mmCIF file of C-alpha atoms in Angstrom:
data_model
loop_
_atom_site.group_PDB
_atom_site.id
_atom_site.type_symbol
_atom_site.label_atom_id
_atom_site.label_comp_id
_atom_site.label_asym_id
_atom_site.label_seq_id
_atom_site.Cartn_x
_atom_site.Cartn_y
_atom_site.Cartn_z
ATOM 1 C CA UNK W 1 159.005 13.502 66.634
ATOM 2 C CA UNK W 2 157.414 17.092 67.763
ATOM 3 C CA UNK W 3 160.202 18.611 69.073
ATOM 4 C CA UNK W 4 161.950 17.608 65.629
ATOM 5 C CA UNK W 5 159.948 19.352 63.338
ATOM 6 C CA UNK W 6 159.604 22.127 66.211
ATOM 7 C CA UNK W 7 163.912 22.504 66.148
ATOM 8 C CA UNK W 8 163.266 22.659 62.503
ATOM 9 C CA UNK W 9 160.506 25.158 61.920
ATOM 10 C CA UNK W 10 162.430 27.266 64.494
ATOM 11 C CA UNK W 11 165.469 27.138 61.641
ATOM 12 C CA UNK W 12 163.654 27.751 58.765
ATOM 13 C CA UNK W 13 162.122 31.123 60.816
ATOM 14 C CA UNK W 14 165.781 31.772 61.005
ATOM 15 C CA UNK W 15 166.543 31.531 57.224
ATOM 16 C CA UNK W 16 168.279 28.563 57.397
ATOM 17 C CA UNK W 17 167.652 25.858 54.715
ATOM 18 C CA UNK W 18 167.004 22.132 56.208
ATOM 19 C CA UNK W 19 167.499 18.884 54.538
ATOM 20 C CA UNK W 20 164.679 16.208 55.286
ATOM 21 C CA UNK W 21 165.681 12.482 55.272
ATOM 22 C CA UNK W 22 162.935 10.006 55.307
ATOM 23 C CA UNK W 23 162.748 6.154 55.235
ATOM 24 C CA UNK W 24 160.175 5.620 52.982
ATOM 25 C CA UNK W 25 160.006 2.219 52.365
ATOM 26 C CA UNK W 26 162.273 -0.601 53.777
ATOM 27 C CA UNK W 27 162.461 -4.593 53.673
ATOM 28 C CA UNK W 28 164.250 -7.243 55.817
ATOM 29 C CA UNK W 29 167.093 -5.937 57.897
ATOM 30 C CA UNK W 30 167.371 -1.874 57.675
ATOM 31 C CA UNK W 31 168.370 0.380 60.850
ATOM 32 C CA UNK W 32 165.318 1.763 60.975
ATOM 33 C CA UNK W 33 161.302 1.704 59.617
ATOM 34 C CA UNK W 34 159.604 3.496 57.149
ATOM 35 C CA UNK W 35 159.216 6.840 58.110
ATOM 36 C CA UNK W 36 162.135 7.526 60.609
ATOM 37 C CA UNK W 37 163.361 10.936 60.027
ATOM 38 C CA UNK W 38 166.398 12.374 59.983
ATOM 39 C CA UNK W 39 166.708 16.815 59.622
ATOM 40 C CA UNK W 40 170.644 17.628 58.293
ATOM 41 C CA UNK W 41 172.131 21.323 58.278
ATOM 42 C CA UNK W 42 174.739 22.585 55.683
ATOM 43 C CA UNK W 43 177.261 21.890 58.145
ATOM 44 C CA UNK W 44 176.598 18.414 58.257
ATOM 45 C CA UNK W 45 175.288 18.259 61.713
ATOM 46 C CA UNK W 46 171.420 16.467 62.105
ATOM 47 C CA UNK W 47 168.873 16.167 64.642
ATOM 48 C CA UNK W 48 167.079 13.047 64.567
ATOM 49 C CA UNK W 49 168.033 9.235 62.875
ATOM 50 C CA UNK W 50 167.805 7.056 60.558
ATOM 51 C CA UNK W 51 169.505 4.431 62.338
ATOM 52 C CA UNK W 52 173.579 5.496 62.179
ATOM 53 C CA UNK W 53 176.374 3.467 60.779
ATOM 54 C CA UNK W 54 177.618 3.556 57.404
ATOM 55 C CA UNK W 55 173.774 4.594 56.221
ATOM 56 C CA UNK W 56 173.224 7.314 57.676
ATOM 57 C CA UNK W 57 176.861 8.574 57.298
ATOM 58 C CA UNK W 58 175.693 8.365 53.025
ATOM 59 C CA UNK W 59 172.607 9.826 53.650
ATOM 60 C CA UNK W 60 174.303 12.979 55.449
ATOM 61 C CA UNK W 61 176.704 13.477 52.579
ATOM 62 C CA UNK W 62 173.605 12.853 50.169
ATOM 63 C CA UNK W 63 171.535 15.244 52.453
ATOM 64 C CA UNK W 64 174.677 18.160 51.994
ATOM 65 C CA UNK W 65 174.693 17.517 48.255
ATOM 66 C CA UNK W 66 171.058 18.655 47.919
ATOM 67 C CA UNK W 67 171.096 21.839 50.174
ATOM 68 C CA UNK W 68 173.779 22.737 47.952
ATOM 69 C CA UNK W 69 172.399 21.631 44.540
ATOM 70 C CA UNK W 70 168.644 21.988 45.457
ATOM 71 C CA UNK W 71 167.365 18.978 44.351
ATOM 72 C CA UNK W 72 165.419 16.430 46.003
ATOM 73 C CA UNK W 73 166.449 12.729 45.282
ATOM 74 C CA UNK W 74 165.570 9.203 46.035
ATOM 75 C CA UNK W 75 168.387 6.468 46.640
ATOM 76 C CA UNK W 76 167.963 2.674 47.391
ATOM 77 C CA UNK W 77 169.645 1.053 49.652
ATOM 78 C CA UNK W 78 170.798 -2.958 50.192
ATOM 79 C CA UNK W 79 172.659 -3.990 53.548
ATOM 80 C CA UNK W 80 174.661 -7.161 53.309
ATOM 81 C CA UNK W 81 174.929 -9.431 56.260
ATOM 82 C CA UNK W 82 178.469 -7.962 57.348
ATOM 83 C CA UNK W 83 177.031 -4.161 57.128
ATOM 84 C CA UNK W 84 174.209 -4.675 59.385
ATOM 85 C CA UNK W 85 176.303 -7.345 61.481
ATOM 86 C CA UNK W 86 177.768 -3.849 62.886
ATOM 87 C CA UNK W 87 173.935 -2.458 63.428
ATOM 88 C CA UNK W 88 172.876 -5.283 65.212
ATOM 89 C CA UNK W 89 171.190 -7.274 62.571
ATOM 90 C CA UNK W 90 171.383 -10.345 61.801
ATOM 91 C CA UNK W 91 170.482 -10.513 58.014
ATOM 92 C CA UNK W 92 170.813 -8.228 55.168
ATOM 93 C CA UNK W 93 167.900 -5.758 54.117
ATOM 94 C CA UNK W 94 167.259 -2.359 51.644
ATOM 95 C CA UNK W 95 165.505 0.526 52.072
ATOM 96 C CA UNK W 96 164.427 3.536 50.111
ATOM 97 C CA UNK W 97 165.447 7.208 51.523
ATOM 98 C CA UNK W 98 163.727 10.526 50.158
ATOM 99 C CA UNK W 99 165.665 13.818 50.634
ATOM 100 C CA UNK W 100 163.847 16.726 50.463
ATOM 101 C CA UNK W 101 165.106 20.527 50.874
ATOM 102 C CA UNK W 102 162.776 22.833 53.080
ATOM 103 C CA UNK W 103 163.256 26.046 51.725
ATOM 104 C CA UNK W 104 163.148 28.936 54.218
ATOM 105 C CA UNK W 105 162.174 31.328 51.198
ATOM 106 C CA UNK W 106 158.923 28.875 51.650
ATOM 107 C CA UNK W 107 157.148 29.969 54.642
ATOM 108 C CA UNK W 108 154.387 27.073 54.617
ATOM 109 C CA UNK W 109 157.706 24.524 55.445
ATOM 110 C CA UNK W 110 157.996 26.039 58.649
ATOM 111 C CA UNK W 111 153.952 26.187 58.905
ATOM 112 C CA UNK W 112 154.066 22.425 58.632
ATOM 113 C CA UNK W 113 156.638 21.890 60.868
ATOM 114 C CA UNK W 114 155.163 24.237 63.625
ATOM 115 C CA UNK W 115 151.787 22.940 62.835
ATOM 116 C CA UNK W 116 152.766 19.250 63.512
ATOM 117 C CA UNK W 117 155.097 20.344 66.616
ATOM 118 C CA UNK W 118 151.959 22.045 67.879
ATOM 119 C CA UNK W 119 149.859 18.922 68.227
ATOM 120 C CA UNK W 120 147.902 17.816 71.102
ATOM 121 C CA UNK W 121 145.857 14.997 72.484
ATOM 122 C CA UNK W 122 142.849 16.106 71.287
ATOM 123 C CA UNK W 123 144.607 16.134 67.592
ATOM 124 C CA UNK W 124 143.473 12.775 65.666
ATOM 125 C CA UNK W 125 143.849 11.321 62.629
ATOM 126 C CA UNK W 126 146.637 14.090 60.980
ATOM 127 C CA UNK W 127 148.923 13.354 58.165
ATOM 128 C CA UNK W 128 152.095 14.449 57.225
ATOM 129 C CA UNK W 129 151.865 14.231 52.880
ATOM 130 C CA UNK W 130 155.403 14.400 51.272
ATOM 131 C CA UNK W 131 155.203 14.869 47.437
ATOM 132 C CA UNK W 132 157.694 12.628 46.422
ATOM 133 C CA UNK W 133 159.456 13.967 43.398
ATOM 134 C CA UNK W 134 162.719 14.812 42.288
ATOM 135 C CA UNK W 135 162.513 15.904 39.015
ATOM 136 C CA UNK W 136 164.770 19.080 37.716
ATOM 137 C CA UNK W 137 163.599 22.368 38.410
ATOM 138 C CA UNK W 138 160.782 23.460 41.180
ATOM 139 C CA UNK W 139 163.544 24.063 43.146
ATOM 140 C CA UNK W 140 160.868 26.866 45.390
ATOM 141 C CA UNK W 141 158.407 24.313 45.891
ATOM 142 C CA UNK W 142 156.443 23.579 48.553
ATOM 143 C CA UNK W 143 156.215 19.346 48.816
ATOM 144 C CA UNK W 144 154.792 19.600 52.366
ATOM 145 C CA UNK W 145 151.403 19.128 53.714
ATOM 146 C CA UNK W 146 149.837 18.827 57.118
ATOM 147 C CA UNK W 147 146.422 17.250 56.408
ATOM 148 C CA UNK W 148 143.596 16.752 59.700
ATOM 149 C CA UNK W 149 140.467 13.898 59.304
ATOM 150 C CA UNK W 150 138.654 16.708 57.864
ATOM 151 C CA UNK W 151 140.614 17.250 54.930
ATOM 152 C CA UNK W 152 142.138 20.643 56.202
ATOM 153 C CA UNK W 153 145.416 21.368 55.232
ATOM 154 C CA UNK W 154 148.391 23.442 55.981
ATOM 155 C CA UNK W 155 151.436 24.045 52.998
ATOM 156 C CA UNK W 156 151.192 22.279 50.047
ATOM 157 C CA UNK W 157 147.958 22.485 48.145
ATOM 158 C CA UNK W 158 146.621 19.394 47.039
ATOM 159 C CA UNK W 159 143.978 18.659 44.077
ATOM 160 C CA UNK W 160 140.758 17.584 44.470
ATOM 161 C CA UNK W 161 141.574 13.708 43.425
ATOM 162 C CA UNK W 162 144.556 14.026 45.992
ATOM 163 C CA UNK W 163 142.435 14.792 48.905
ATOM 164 C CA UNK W 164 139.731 12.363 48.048
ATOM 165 C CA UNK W 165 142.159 9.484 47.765
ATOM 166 C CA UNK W 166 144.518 10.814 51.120
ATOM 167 C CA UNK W 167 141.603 11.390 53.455
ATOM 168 C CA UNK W 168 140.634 8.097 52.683
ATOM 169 C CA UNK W 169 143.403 6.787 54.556
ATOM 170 C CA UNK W 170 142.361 6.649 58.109
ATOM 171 C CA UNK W 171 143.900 4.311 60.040
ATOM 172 C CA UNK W 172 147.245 2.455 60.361
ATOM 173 C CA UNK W 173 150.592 3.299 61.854
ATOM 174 C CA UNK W 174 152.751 3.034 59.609
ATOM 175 C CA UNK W 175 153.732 5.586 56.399
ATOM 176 C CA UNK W 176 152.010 4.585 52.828
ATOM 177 C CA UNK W 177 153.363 5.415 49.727
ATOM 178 C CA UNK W 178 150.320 6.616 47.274
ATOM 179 C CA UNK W 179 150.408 7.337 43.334
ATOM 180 C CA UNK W 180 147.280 9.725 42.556
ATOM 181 C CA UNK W 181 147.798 9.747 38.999
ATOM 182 C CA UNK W 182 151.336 10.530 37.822
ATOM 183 C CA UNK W 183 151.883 11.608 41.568
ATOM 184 C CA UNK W 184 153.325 9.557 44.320
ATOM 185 C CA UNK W 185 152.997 10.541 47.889
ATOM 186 C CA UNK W 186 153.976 9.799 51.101
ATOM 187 C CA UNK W 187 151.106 9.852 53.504
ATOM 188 C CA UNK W 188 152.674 9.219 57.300
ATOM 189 C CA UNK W 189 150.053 9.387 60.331
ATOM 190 C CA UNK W 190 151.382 11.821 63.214
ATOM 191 C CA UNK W 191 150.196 10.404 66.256
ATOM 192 C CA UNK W 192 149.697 12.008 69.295
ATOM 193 C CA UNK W 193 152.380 9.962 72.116
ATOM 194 C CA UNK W 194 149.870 10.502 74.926
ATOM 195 C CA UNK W 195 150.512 11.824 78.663
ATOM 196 C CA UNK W 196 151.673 9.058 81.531
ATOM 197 C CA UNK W 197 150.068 11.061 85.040
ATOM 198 C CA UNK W 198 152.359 9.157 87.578
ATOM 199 C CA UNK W 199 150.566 9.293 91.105
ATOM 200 C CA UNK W 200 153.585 8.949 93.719
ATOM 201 C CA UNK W 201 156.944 9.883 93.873
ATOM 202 C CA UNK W 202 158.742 7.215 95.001
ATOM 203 C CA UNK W 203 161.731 4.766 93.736
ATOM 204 C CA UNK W 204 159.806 2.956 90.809
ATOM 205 C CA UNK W 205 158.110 6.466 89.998
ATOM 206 C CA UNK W 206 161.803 7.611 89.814
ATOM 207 C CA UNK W 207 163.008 5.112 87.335
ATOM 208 C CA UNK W 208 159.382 5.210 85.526
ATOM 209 C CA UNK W 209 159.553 8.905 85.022
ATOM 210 C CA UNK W 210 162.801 8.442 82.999
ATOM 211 C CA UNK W 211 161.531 5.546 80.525
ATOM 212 C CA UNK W 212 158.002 7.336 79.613
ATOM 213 C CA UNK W 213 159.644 10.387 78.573
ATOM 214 C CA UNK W 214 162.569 8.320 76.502
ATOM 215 C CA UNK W 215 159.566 6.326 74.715
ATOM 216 C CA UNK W 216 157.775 9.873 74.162
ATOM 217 C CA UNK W 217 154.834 10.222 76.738
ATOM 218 C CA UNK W 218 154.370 13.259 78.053
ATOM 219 C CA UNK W 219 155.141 12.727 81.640
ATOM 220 C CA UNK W 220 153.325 14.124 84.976
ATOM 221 C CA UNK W 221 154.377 12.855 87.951
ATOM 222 C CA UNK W 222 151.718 13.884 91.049
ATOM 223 C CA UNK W 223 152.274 13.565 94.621
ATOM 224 C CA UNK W 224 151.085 15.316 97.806
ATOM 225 C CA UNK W 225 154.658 15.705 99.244
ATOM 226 C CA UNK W 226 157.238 18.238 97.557
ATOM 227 C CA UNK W 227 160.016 16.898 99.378
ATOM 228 C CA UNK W 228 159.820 13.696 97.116
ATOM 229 C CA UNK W 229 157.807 15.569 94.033
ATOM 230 C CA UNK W 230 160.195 18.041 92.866
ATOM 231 C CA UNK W 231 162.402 18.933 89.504
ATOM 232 C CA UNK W 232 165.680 17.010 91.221
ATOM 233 C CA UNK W 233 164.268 13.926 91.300
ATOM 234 C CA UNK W 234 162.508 14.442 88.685
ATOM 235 C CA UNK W 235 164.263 15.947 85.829
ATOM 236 C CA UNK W 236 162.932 14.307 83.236
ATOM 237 C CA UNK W 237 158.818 14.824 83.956
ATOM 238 C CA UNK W 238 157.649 17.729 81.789
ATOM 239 C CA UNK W 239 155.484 18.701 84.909
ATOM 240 C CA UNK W 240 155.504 18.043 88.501
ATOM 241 C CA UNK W 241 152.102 18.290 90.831
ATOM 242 C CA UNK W 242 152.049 18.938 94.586
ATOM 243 C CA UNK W 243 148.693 17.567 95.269
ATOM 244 C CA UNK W 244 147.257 19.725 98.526
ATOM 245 C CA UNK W 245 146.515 15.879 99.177
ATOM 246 C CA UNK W 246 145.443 12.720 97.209
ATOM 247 C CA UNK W 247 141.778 12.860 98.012
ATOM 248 C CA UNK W 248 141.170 14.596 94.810
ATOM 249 C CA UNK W 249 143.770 14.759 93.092
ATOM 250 C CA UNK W 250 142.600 13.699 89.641
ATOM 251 C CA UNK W 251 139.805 16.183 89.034
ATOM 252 C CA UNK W 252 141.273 18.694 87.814
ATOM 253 C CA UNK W 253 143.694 17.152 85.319
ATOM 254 C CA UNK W 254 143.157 17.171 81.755
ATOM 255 C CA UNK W 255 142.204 13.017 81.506
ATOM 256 C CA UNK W 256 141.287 11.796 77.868
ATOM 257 C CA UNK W 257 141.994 9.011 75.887
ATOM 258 C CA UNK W 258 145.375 9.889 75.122
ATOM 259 C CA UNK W 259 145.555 9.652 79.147
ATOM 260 C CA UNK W 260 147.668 7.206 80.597
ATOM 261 C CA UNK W 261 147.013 6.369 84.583
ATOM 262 C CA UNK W 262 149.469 4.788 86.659
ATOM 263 C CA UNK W 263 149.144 4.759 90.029
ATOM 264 C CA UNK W 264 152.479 3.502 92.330
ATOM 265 C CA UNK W 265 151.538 5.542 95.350
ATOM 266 C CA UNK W 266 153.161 4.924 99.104
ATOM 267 C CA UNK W 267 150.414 2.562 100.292
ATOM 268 C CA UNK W 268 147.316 1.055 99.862
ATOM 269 C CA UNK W 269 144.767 3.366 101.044
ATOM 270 C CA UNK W 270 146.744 6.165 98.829
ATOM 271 C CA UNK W 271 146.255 3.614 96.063
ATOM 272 C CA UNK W 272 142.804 2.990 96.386
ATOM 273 C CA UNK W 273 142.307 6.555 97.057
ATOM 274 C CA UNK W 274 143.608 7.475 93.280
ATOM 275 C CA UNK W 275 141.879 4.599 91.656
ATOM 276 C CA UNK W 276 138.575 5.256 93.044
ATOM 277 C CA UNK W 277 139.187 8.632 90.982
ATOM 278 C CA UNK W 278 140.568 6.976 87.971
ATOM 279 C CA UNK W 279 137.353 4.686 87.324
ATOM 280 C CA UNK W 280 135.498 7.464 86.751
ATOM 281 C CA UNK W 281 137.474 9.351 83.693
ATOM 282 C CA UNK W 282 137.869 8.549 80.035
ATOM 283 C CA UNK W 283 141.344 7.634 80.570
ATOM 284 C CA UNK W 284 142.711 5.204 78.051
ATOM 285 C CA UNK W 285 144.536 3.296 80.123
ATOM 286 C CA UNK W 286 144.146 2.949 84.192
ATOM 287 C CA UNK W 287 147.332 0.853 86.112
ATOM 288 C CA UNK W 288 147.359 0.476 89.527
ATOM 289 C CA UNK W 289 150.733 -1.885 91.270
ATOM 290 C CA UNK W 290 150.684 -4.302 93.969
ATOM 291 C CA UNK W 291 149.643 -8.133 94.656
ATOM 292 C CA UNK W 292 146.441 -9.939 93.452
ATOM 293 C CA UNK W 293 145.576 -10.158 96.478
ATOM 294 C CA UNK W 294 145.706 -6.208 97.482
ATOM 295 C CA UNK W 295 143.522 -5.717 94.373
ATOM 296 C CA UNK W 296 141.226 -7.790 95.236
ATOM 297 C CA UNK W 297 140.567 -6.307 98.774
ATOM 298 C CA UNK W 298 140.728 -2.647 96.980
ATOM 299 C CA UNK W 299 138.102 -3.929 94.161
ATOM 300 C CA UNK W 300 135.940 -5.106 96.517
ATOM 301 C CA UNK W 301 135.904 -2.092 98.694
ATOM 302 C CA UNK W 302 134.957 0.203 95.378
ATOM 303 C CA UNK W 303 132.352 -2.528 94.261
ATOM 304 C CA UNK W 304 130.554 -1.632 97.490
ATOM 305 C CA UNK W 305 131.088 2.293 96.603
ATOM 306 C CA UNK W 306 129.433 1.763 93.559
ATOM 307 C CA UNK W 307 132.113 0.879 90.855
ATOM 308 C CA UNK W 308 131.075 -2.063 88.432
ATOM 309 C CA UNK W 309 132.866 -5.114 88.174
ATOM 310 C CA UNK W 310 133.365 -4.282 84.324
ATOM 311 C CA UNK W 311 135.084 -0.803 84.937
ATOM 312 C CA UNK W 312 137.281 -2.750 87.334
ATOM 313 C CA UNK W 313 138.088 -5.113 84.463
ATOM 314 C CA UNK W 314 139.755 -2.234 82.088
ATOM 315 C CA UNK W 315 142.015 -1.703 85.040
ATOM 316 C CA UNK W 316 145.373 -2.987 84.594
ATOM 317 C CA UNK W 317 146.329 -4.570 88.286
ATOM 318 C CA UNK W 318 148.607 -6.493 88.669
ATOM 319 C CA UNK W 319 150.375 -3.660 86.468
ATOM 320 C CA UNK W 320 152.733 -4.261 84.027
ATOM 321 C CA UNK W 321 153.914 -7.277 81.689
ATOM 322 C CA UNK W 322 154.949 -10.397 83.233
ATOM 323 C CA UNK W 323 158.426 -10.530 83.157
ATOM 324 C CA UNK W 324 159.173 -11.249 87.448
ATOM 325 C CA UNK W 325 160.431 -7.895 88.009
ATOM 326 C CA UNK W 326 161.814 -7.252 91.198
ATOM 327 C CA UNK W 327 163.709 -3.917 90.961
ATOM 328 C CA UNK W 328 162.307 -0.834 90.643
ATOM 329 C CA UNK W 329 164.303 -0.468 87.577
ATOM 330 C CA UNK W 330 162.931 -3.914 85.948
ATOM 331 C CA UNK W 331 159.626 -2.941 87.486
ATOM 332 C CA UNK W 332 159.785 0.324 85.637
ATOM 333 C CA UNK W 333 160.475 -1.643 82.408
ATOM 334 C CA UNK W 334 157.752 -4.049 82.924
ATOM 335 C CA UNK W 335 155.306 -1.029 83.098
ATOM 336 C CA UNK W 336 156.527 1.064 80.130
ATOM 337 C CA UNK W 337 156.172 -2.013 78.183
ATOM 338 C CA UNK W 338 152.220 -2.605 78.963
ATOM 339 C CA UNK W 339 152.149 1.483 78.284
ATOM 340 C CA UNK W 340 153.674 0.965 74.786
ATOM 341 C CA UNK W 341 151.136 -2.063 74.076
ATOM 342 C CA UNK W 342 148.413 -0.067 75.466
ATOM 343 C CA UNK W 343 149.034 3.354 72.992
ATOM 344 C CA UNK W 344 149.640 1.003 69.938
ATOM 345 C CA UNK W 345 146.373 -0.658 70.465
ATOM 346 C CA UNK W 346 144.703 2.676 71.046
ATOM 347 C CA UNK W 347 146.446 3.977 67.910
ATOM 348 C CA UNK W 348 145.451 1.166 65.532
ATOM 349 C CA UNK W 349 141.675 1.491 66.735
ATOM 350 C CA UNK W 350 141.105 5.053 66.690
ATOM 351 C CA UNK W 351 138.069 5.318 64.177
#
């Protein structure tokens, strides 16, 4: 979701008008949920989705009608069983699409944008607010807003009854619709995806590598031999670490709770080596792979260092959901999928 908003405050800087396409409501079957985005150009090109098919083909030709007419709209949709037969569904649905022009003449549109492509870990609790209205005339407009826990904003300005109802939304993770008075607004929490730190470069680190960064994670991959940590076997990672070796290799990285440990080193000792580290950051999730019965024998090595038995608990070991993997592929899949229950749950508890 960043690096949409970033491609699109980088057009608006240009001078090019954008069309937003949001879900903002949906019900049954529908390609995709409330809040999927979809940014269209005048040539009918788009970066982002809101699911494809028939849909999103309307949406685009809805999209080019208002960056040439300038006016926002709202259309409903309803998906029989044979239209989203071809989307992979299995029953039929509706949903409710906003299209907004972002005006380049308005330079708080590409604020937003920039402002939400510009987010980092440390970033909690921000909003994206989309005045929804598509009444003739206010063509210039600005219906954007970037809005932070403490009730800062970037773009649009809001009243004072608008913020006091909006920054009383805190938690959820999923987009609200909101009337504050005659006013309706779409309030969608921009989260943070968090930052995987793979320790090892081997065959499952290979495969991992390319499933965190599809799913969104930041991905560092960190390993004390360049021959196996390097931008060719890792093209996806959005940085690579030669550790001078493993000993301390976590000390100097930027661990929160937005942090996401996984440790698939070459051997044990490497492996306990990296978790011994681990246990002692604010990381918000800490996976290390192998048997029950080699984390046992590593546990009870780091109870005798000093590590308590209920820091050892918050570890996840054996790592990854229980599907018998076996490849480093299916392996890869089982870990990702722990990683994705791990940020939701982080996510939805954030206070």
């Amino acid at each position: 979701m960043k690096e949409l908003f970033l491609n699109c405050a980088t057009l608006l800087e240009q001078g090019e008008d954008i069309a937003m396409v949001t879900i903002v409501d949906h019900h049954g079957s529908s390609p995709r949920t409330a809040g999927s985005k979809m940014f269209v150009r005048r040539d009918g090109s788009i970066f982002g989705t809101i699911g494809g098919g028939v849909f999103e083909a309307k949406a685009i030709n809805l999209a080019r009608e208002v960056l040439q007419n300038g006016q926002a709209v709202t259309r409903d949709f309803r998906f029989s069983c044979d239209e989203v037969g071809g989307m992979d569904m299995i029953c039929g649905g509706s949903a409710r699409i906003f299209i907004d022009l972002l005006r380049a003449a308005c330079p708080e549109n590409a604020a937003v944008c920039k402002s939400i492509g510009s987010l980092t870990g440390s970033d909690h609790e921000t909003f994206l607010i989309t005045k929804i209205e598509t009444a003739p005339g206010g063509h210039d407009q600005i219906r954007l807003a970037m809005m932070n826990r403490d009730g800062l904003t970037v773009g649009m300005p809001l009243s004072g009854e608008a913020l006091n109802v909006l920054t009383r939304l805190r938690k959820g993770r999923r987009p609200q619709q909101v009337a504050v008075g005659e006013t309706s607004y779409l309030v969608e929490p921009i989260h943070y995806m968090g930052t995987v730190y793979i320790f090892g470069a081997g065959h499952v680190s290979q495969k991992l590598a390319q499933l965190t960064a599809f799913v969104g994670f930041q991905t560092v991959v960190l390993d004390d031999r360049a021959e196996f940590a390097n931008a060719h076997r890792f093209p996806q990672a959005d940085q690579i670490i030669v550790a001078s070796d493993m000993d301390n290799c976590v000390k100097d990285l930027p661990v929160n709770r937005s942090s996401y440990l996984v440790i698939v080193t070459r051997g044990h000792a490497y492996d306990r080596t990296v978790l011994e580290q681990a246990v002692k950051t604010d990381a918000g999730y800490i996976g290390m792979i192998g048997s029950r019965r080699k984390r046992d024998t590593i546990y009870e090595y780091l109870r005798r260092a000093g590590v308590t038995s209920e820091r050892l608990a918050q570890v996840h070991s054996p790592i990854g959901v229980e599907i018998d993997a076996e490849t480093p592929e299916e392996i890869a899949v089982s870990i990702v999928g722990e990683l994705i229950k791990r940020r939701a749950g982080l996510i939805n508890a954030s206070p």
